[in-house]
Each structure stands twice: as structure tokens, then as C-alpha cells.
Coordinates of C-alpha atoms and ligand atoms in Angstrom, one line a residue:
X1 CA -23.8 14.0 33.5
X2 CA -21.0 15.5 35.3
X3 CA -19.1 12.5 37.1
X4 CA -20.6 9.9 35.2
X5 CA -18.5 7.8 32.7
X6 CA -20.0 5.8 30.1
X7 CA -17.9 2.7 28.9
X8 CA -18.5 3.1 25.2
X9 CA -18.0 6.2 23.0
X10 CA -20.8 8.5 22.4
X11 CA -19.6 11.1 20.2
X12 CA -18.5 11.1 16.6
X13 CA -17.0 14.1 14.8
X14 CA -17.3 14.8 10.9
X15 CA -14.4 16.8 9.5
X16 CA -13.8 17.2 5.8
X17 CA -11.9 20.0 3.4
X18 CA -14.2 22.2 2.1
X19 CA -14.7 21.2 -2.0
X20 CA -14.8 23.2 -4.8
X21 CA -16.9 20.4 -7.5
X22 CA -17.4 20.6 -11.4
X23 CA -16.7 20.8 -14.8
X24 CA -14.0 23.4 -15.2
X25 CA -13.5 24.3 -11.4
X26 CA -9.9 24.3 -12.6
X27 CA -10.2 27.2 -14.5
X28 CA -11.2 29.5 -10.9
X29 CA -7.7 27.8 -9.2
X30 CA -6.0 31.5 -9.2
X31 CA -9.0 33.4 -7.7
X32 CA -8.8 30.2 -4.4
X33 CA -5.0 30.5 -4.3
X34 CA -5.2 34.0 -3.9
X35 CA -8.3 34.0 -1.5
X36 CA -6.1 31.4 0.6
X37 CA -3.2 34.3 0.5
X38 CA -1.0 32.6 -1.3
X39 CA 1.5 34.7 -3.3
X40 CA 4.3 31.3 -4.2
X41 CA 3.1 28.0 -4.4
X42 CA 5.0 25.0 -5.6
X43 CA 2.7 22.7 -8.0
X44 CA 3.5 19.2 -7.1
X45 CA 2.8 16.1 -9.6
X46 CA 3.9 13.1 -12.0
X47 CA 5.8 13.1 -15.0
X48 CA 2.9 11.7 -16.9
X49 CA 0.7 14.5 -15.9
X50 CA 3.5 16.6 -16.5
X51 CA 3.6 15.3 -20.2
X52 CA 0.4 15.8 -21.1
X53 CA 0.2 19.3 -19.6
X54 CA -2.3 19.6 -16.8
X55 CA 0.4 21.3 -14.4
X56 CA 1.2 23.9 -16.5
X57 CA -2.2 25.3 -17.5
X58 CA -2.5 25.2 -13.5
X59 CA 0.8 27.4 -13.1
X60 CA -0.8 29.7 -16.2
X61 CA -4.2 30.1 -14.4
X62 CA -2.4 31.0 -11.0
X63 CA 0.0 33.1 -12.9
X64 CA -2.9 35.2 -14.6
X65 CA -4.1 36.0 -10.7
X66 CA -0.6 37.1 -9.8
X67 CA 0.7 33.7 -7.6
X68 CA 3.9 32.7 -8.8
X69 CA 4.5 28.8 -9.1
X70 CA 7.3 26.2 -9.5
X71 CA 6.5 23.0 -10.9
X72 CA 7.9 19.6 -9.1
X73 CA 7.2 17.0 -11.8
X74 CA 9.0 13.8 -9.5
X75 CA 6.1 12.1 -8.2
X76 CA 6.4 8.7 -8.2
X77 CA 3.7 6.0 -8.8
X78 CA 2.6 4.2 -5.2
X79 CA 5.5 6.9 -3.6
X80 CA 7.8 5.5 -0.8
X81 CA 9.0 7.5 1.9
X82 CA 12.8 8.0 0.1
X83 CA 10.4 9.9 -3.0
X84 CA 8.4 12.0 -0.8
X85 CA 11.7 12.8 1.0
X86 CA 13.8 13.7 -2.2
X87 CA 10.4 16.0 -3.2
X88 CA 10.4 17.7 0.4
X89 CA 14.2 18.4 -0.3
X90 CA 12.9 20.0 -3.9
X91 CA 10.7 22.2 -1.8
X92 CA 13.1 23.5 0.6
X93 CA 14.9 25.0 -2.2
X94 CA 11.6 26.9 -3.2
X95 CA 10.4 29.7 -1.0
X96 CA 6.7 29.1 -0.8
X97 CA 4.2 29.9 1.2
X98 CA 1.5 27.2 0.0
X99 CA 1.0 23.9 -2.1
X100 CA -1.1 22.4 -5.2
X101 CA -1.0 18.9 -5.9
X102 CA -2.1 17.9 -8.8
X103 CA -2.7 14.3 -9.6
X104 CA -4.2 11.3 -8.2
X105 CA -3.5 9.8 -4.6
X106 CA 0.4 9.6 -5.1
X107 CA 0.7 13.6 -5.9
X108 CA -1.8 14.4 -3.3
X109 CA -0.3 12.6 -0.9
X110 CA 2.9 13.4 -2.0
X111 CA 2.0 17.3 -1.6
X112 CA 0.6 16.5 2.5
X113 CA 3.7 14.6 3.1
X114 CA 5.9 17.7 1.6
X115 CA 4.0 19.9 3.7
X116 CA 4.5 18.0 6.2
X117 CA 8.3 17.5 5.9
X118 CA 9.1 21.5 5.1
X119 CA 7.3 23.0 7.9
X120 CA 8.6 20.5 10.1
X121 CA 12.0 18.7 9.5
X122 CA 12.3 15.3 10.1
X123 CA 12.5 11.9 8.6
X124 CA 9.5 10.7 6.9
X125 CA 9.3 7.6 9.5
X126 CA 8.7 9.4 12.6
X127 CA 5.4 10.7 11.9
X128 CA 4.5 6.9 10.1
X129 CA 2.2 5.0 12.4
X130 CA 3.3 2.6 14.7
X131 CA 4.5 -0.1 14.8
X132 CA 6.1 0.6 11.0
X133 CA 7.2 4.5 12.5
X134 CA 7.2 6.5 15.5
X135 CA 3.8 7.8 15.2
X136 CA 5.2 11.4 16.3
X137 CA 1.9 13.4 15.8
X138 CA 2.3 16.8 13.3
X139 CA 3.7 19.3 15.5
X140 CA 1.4 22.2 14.4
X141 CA -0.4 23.9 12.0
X142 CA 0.9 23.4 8.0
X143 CA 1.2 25.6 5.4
X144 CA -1.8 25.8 2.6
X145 CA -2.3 22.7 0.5
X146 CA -4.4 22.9 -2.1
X147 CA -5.4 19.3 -3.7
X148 CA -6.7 18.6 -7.7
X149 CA -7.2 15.3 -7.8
X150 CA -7.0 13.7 -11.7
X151 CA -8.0 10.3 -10.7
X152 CA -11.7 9.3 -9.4
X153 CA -10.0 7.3 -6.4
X154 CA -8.6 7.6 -3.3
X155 CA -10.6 10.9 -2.2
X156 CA -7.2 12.5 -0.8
X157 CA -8.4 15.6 -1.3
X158 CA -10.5 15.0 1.9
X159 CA -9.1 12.9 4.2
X160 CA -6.4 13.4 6.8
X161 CA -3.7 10.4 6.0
X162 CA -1.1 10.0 3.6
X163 CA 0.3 6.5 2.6
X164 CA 3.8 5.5 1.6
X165 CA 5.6 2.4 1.0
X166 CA 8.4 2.3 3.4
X167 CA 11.3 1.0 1.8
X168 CA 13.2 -0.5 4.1
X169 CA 10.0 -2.7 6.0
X170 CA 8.7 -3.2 2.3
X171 CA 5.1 -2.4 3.6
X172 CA 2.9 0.1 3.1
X173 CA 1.8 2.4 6.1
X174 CA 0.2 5.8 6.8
X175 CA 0.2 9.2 8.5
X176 CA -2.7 10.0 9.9
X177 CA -3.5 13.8 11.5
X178 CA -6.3 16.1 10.6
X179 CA -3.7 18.7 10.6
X180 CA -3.0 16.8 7.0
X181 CA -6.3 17.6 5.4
X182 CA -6.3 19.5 2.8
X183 CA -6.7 23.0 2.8
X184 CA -9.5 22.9 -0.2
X185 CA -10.3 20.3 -2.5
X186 CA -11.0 21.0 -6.1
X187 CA -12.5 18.2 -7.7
X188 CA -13.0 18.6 -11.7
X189 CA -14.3 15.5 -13.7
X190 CA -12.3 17.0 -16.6
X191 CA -9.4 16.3 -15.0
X192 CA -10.0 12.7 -14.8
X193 CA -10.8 12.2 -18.3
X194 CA -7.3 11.3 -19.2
X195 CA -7.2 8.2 -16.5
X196 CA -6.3 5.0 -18.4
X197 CA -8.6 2.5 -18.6
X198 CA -6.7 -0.1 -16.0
X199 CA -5.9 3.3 -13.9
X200 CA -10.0 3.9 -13.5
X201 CA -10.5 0.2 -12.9
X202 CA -8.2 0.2 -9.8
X203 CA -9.3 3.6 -8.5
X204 CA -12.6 2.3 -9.3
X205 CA -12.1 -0.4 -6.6
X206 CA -10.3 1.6 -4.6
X207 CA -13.8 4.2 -3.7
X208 CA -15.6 1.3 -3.8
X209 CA -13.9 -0.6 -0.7
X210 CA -13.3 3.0 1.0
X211 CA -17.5 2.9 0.9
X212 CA -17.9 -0.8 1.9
X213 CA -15.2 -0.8 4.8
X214 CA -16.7 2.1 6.2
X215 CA -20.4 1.3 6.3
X216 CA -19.1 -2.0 7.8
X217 CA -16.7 -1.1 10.4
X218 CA -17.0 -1.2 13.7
X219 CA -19.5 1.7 15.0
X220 CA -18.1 4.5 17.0
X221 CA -20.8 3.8 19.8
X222 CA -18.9 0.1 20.0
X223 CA -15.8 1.2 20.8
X224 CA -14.1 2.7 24.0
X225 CA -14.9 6.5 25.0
X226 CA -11.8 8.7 23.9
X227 CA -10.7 11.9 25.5
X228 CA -11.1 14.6 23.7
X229 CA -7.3 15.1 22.6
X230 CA -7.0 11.3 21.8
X231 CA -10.3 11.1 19.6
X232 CA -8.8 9.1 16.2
X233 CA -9.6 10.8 13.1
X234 CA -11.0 7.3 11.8
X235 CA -13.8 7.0 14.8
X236 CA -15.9 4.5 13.5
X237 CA -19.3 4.1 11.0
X238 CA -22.0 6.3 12.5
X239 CA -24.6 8.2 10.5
X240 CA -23.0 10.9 9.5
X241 CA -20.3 8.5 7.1
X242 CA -23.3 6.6 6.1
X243 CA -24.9 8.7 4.3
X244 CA -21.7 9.5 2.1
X245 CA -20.9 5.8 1.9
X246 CA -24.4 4.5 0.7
X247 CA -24.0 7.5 -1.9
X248 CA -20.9 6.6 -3.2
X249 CA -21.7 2.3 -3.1
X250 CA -24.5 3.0 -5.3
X251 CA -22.5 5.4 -7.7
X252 CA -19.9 3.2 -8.4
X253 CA -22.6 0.2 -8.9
X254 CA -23.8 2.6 -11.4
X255 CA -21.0 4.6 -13.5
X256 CA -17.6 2.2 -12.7
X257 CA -18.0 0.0 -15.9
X258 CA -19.2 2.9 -18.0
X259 CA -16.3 4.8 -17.4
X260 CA -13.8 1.9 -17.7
X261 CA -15.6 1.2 -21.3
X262 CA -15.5 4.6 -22.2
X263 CA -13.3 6.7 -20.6
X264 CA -15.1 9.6 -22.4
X265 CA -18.1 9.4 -20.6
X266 CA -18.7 12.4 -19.2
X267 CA -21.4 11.6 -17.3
X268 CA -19.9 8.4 -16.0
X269 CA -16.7 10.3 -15.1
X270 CA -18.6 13.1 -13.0
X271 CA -20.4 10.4 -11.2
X272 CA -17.6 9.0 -10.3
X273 CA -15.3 12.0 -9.3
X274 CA -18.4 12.7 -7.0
X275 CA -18.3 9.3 -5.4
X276 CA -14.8 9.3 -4.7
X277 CA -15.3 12.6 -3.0
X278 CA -18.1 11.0 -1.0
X279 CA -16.2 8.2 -0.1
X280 CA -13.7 10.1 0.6
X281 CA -15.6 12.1 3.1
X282 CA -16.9 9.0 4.6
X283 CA -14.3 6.7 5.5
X284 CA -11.9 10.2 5.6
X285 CA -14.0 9.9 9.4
X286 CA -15.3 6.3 9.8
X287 CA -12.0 4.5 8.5
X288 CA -11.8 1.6 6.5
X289 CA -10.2 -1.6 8.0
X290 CA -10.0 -5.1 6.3
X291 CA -8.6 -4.9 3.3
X292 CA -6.9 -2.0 3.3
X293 CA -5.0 -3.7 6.2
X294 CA -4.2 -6.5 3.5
X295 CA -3.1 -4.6 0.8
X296 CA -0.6 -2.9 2.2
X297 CA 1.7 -6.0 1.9
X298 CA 0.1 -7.5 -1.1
X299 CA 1.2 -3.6 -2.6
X300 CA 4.8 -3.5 -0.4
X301 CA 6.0 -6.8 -1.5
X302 CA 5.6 -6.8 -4.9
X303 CA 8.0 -8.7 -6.8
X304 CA 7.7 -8.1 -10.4
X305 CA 3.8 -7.4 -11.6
X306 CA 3.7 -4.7 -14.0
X307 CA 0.3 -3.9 -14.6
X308 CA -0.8 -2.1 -18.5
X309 CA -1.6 1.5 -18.2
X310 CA 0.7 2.1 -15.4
X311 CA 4.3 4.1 -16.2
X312 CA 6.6 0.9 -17.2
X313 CA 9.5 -0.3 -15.8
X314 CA 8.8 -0.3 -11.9
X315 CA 6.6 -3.3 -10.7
X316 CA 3.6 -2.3 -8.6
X317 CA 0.5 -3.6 -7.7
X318 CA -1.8 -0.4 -7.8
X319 CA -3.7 0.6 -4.7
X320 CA -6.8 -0.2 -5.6
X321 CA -6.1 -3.4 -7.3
X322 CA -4.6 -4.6 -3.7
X323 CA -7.7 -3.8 -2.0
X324 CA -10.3 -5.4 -3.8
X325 CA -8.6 -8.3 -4.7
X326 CA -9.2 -9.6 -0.5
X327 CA -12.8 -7.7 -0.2
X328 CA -14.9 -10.2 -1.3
X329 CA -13.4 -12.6 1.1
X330 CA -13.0 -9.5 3.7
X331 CA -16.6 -9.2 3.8
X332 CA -17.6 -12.9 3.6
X333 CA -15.7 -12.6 7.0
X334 CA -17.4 -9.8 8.8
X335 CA -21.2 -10.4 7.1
X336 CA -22.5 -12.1 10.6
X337 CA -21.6 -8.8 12.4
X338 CA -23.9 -6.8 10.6
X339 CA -26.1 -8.9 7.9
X340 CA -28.4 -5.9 6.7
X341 CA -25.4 -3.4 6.2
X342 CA -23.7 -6.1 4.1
X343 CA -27.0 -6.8 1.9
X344 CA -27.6 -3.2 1.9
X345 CA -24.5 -2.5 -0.2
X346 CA -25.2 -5.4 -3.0
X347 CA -28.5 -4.1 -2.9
X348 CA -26.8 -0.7 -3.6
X349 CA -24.6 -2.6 -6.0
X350 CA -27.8 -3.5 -8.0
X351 CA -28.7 -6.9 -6.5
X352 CA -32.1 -7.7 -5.5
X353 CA -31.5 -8.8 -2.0
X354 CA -34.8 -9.2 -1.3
X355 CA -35.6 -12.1 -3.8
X356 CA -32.8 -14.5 -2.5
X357 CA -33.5 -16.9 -0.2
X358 CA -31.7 -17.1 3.7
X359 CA -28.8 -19.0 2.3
X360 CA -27.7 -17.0 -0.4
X361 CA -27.6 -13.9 1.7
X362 CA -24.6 -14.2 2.9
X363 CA -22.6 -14.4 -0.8
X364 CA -24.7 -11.4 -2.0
X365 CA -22.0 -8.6 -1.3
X366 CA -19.0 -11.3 -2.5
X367 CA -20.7 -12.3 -5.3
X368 CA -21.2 -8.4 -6.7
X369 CA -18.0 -7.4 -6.1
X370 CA -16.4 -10.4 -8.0
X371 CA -19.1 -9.3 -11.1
X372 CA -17.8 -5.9 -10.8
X373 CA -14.1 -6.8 -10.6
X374 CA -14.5 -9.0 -13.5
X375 CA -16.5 -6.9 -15.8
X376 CA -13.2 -3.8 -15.0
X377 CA -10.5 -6.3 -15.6
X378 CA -9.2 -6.8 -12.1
X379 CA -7.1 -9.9 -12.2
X380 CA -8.2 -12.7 -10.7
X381 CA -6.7 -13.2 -7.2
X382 CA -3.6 -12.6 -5.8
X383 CA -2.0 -15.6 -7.7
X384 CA -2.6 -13.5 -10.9
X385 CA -0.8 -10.4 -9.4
X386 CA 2.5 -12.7 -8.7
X387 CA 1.6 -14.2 -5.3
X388 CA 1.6 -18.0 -4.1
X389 CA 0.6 -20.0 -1.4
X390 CA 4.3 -19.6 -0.5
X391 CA 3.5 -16.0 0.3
X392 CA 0.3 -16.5 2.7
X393 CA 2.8 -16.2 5.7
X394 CA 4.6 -13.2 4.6
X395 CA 1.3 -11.6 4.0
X396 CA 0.0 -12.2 6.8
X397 CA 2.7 -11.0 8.9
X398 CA 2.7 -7.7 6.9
X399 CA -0.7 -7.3 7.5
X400 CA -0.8 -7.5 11.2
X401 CA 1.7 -4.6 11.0
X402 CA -1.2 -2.3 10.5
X403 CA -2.8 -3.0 14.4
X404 CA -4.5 0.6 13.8
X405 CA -6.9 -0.9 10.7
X406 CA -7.2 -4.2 12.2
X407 CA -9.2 -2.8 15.5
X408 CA -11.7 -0.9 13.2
X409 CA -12.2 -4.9 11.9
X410 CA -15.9 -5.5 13.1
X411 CA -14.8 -8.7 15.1
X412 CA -11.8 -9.8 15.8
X413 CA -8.8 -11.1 13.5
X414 CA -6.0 -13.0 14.0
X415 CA -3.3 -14.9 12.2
X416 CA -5.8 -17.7 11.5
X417 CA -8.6 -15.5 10.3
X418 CA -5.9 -13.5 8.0
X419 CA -4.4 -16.6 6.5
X420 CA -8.2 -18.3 5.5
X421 CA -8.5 -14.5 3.7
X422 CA -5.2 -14.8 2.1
X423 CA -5.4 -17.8 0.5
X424 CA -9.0 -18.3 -0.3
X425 CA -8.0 -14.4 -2.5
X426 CA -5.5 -16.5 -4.2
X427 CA -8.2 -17.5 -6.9
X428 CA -11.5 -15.6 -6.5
X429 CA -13.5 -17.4 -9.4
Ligands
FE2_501 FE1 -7.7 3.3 -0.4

């Protein structure tokens, strides 16, 4: 082969945290911080988490094993980079040699982007993508992070990007480098059991468009060949990610409305830790692309939606409201580049593909996701999240900020495309 070059890429790469899974893996957290070598950690979470405990019993249980801990309680909800900032100033006045997050995607990624910030000093927007940042990779190695997520959502605990809301832009936007991942991921449904009922909606959606995305974006062997060193750690669907995402498509189908009905629902809940986890690990290499590229303005220019069972007083559209409130028209968009993966996930969803007839097929996968997001209590468009035809431009312009998620679209999508999206979302049914 030596000397020949192929045109298209012909190698993918899995890489995942390794994942400690199950009912009362928190209780073993001091025997993996000590395993890890870690003598000082600082614990790094939210206030409400804080409130009802959670991060103390984690600084007992380490304590009891001999690793000392400090407790950060700032976290905020959707973090920007100015929070993860002031929490990376926290740390410095800690001597540490390791991390545990303990929360859903904001601690977690709070704790990478503290990491990040201690072992290597620098404002928060350097290392941001571009065009929002300066995309300076992460100059080395980081310290030990452990992640606990407490929400069945984002899959943090796997993946190698962190997302914060950039103040001054008023978008959302990313850090992506493997050398981000987390250390070990310890994933106990317990820990989830205290999610609101609007909180395990949205991170509901949230795995649930991580799956979809990923199973539909465009396939590593359809895109250029990297070199090695420039090898993105989202490389495209292949069938490694599909395995994970079909897992965690059909899990959610199964266990999201259970656990929104009853958040007690053990079963449901341990389900659904497992498909975030899955999820996580799929797109955490695949990459999602549509409407994650469209939520990070619909999240960044929030005016004033306060949505129940989120802390009150700051206006926010959660993550994984923004996200699924564009899939359905997302994926009505890219069905004709790939019509069996797109039936395959209604069909994971719990449609019977195979009784409709040719000119239904295409509104199968829209048509279960807006049965799904009504059945959770997902609002109904973007109108009923504070936004108006007014906005279309603005969110389109935000959206094409994020070049990186737009290339893993499966065809191409430009200003036109993106403003059909936006405004048919307005209203979904
Ligand atoms: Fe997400």
C-alpha cells in the first residue's frame, strides 16, 4: 500500500473512558480515587446537588479511603465560560492532584474545563473552537478527572468535549480534545433518581438526538483521509458507534416516558443511565451534527424562558430541550441521504416501518419524535420557548458559527436550508 493514497478515509478509531456501571457504584468511589493515586481531589458540583447532599457522602466515601477532598459547590446551570473561569480560579487555591465531578453535563463539564484551565493557564476562549475561540488544542496530558454523572443525559462522562455558553458571542460552543475524556466514568442510576421530571425530559432528548445524529451523520469512509495527528475525535458514523447508537435509540423508545411519569422507576432509570452512557460512547466518536448545531443559538440567545424544574431566576433553554425541538425537522432534511438508517431508528422508536406505505416513510422518524416529545412535555416549537419569526435570521447566523457540526451534516446546509429548519420548528404540531 506504501505510496498509494486513497481519497476517502479508511480508518475510524473508538476511544471511550473506561466505566464503572450500577446501582451503588458510588459507594466504591474511594477504593478508584485511590487506585488512580489520588491523595487530594477537589469535588466539583451545583448548589442543588449540594443541597440535597450527594457531594458530601462523595467526600465521606473518599475520606474513609484516606483522599482528602474540598467541595466547589458553584456550578452553574448551562455554565458559560466567565463560571468555569471563576471555578478554575476556586481550584488554584486548592492543591490537588485530581478531580470528581459530580452532577449532570454542566458539573462534568465544568470539572474537564477546570482541569483544563489549572494545568494549563489561559483564558477559557482560546482552547473554544473556531470560529467562536482560538481552537488552541490542550497542551498535554491533564490531571485525573473522575466523572459521576446524576443526570441520564449528556454522556460527559465519556466523551472528549466540553460546552460553554460564551458570553460575550451569546452562543454556545465547544472544546473538543480526547485529552478531555475523562479519566473514569462512574455511572450509578441511584444517582439519577433525584432528576426532576422536566430535567429527565430534556436530558431524555438530549441521548436521544446524540443517538439519532450519530447513526445519521455523515460516514467516516465519506469523508477526506486524515493524517494521523489531525484525525477529529468526532470521525464519523461507522460500525463501531452504531452499535451503541441503535442500543441507546431503542432504550430511550422504551424507558424515557416511564421515567418522566415516575421518576422512581428504577428500572426505567437504569435503562436510561445505560443509554446515555451508550450514546455517549457513540457520538463521543461519530459526532452529532444538525441539531446540536442549532441549539447552540436557540440555548445562547435566550431571552427570558424559565423553564419548571430548573433553579429559578436565570432564563435558559436546557440543552436538551434546544436540541430536539429542530430534530424532527433536522432529520426530515437529511432522510434522502440515508432512508433505511432513518426508518431504522422509528423502527427502534417502536414504529412499524414496515407496514407504511412509500410515502409515509419519509415522516416515520419526525413523526415519533414529535409523539415522544409530546408525551415528556417538551414545548411545542421554538415559538413556545420565546422565539419568533423575527429571530429565524439571528438563529441562523448563530448556527453557522458552529462550521465543525455542520460538515458532519450528511449533505450540505446553507443559509436557506437552515432558515426552512428554523422556521418550520417554530410550531412542530
Ligand atoms: Fe447534547
Amino acid at each position: 500500500m506504501k505510496g498509494v493514497t486513497l481519497p476517502t478515509e479508511t480508518v475510524f478509531v473508538m476511544e471511550m473512558s473506561p466505566i464503572k456501571f450500577g446501582l451503588g457504584a458510588t459507594e466504591e468511589i474511594g477504593f478508584d480515587a485511590r487506585r488512580l493515586g489520588l491523595r487530594k481531589v477537589l469535588i466539583v458540583t451545583d448548589p442543588r446537588l449540594a443541597a440535597l447532599g450527594l457531594p458530601d457522602r462523595v467526600r465521606a466515601l473518599l475520606d474513609e479511603q484516606g483522599v482528602k477532598a474540598d467541595v466547589f459547590d458553584g456550578v452553574a446551570v448551562e455554565p458559560t465560560d466567565r463560571s468555569m473561569e471563576e471555578a478554575a480560579d476556586y481550584a488554584r487555591t486548592k492543591e490537588v492532584d485530581g478531580f470528581v465531578a459530580v452532577g449532570g453535563g454542566s458539573a462534568i463539564d465544568t470539572g474537564k474545563a477546570v482541569n483544563l484551565l489549572t494545568c494549563y493557564p489561559a483564558p477559557l476562549l482560546d482552547y473554544v473552537n473556531k470560529p467562536v475561540g482560538r481552537g488552541v488544542p490542550v497542551p498535554g496530558p491533564l490531571k485525573p478527572l473522575i466523572a459521576m454523572p446524576t443526570t441520564a443525559g449528556t454522556g460527559s462522562e465519556t466523551t472528549a468535549v466540553l460546552v460553554t455558553h460564551v458570553v460575550a458571542q451569546h452562543v454556545k460552543a465547544g472544546v473538543s480534545n480526547r485529552l478531555l475524556r475523562p479519566t473514569l466514568g462512574v455511572v450509578d442510576p441511584l444517582s439519577t433518581l433525584t432528576a426532576p421530571a422536566e430535567v429527565t425530559a430534556a436530558a431524555g432528548a438530549d441521548i436521544l438526538t446524540h443517538a439519532i445524529e450519530s447513526y445519521t451523520t455523515r460516514p467516516y469512509d465519506a469523508r477526506p483521509k486524515h493524517h494521523p495527528p489531525d484525525r477529529p475525535a468526532y470521525i464519523g458514523a461507522n460500525p463501531a458507534s452504531d452499535v451503541w447508537c441503535e442500543k441507546a435509540i431503542e432504550l430511550v423508545g422504551r424507558y424515557l416516558r416511564r421515567a418522566v411519569l415516575n421518576g422512581m422507576d428504577l428500572e426505567a432509570r437504569t435503562h436510561l443511565a445505560l443509554a446515555a452512557n451508550y450514546a455517549g460512547i457513540g457520538f463521543g466518536n461519530a459526532g452529532v451534527h444538525l441539531p446540536h448545531a442549532v441549539a447552540y443559538p436557540i440555548a445562547g440567545l435566550v431571552r427570558d424562558f424559565r423553564p419548571p424544574g430548573y433553579p429559578e431566576g436565570h432564563a435558559l433553554v436546557p440543552h436538551g430541550m434546544s436540541v430536539i425541538l429542530t430534530a424532527p425537522a433536522a432529520f426530515r432534511f437529511t432522510y434522502a441521504t440515508a432512508p433505511e438508517r432513518h426508518l431504522r431508528a422509528a423502527e427502534l422508536l417502536g414504529v412499524r416501518v414496515r407496514e407504511l406505505d412509500e410515502a409515509a416513510r419519509p415522516e416515520a422518524l419526525p413523526r415519533a419524535l414529535v409523539a415522544l416529545m409530546r408525551d415528556i412535555g417538551i414545548p411545542n416549537g421554538l415559538a413556545a420557548v420565546g422565539y419568533g419569526e423575527g429571530d429565524a435570521a439571528a438563529l441562523v447566523e448563530g448556527t453557522l458559527q458552529q462550521p465543525r457540526l455542520l460538515a458532519n451534516t450528511p449533505r450540505s446546509v446553507g443559509p436557506r436550508d437552515l432558515d426552512a429548519i428554523v422556521r418550520s420548528s417554530m410550531r412542530i404540531w
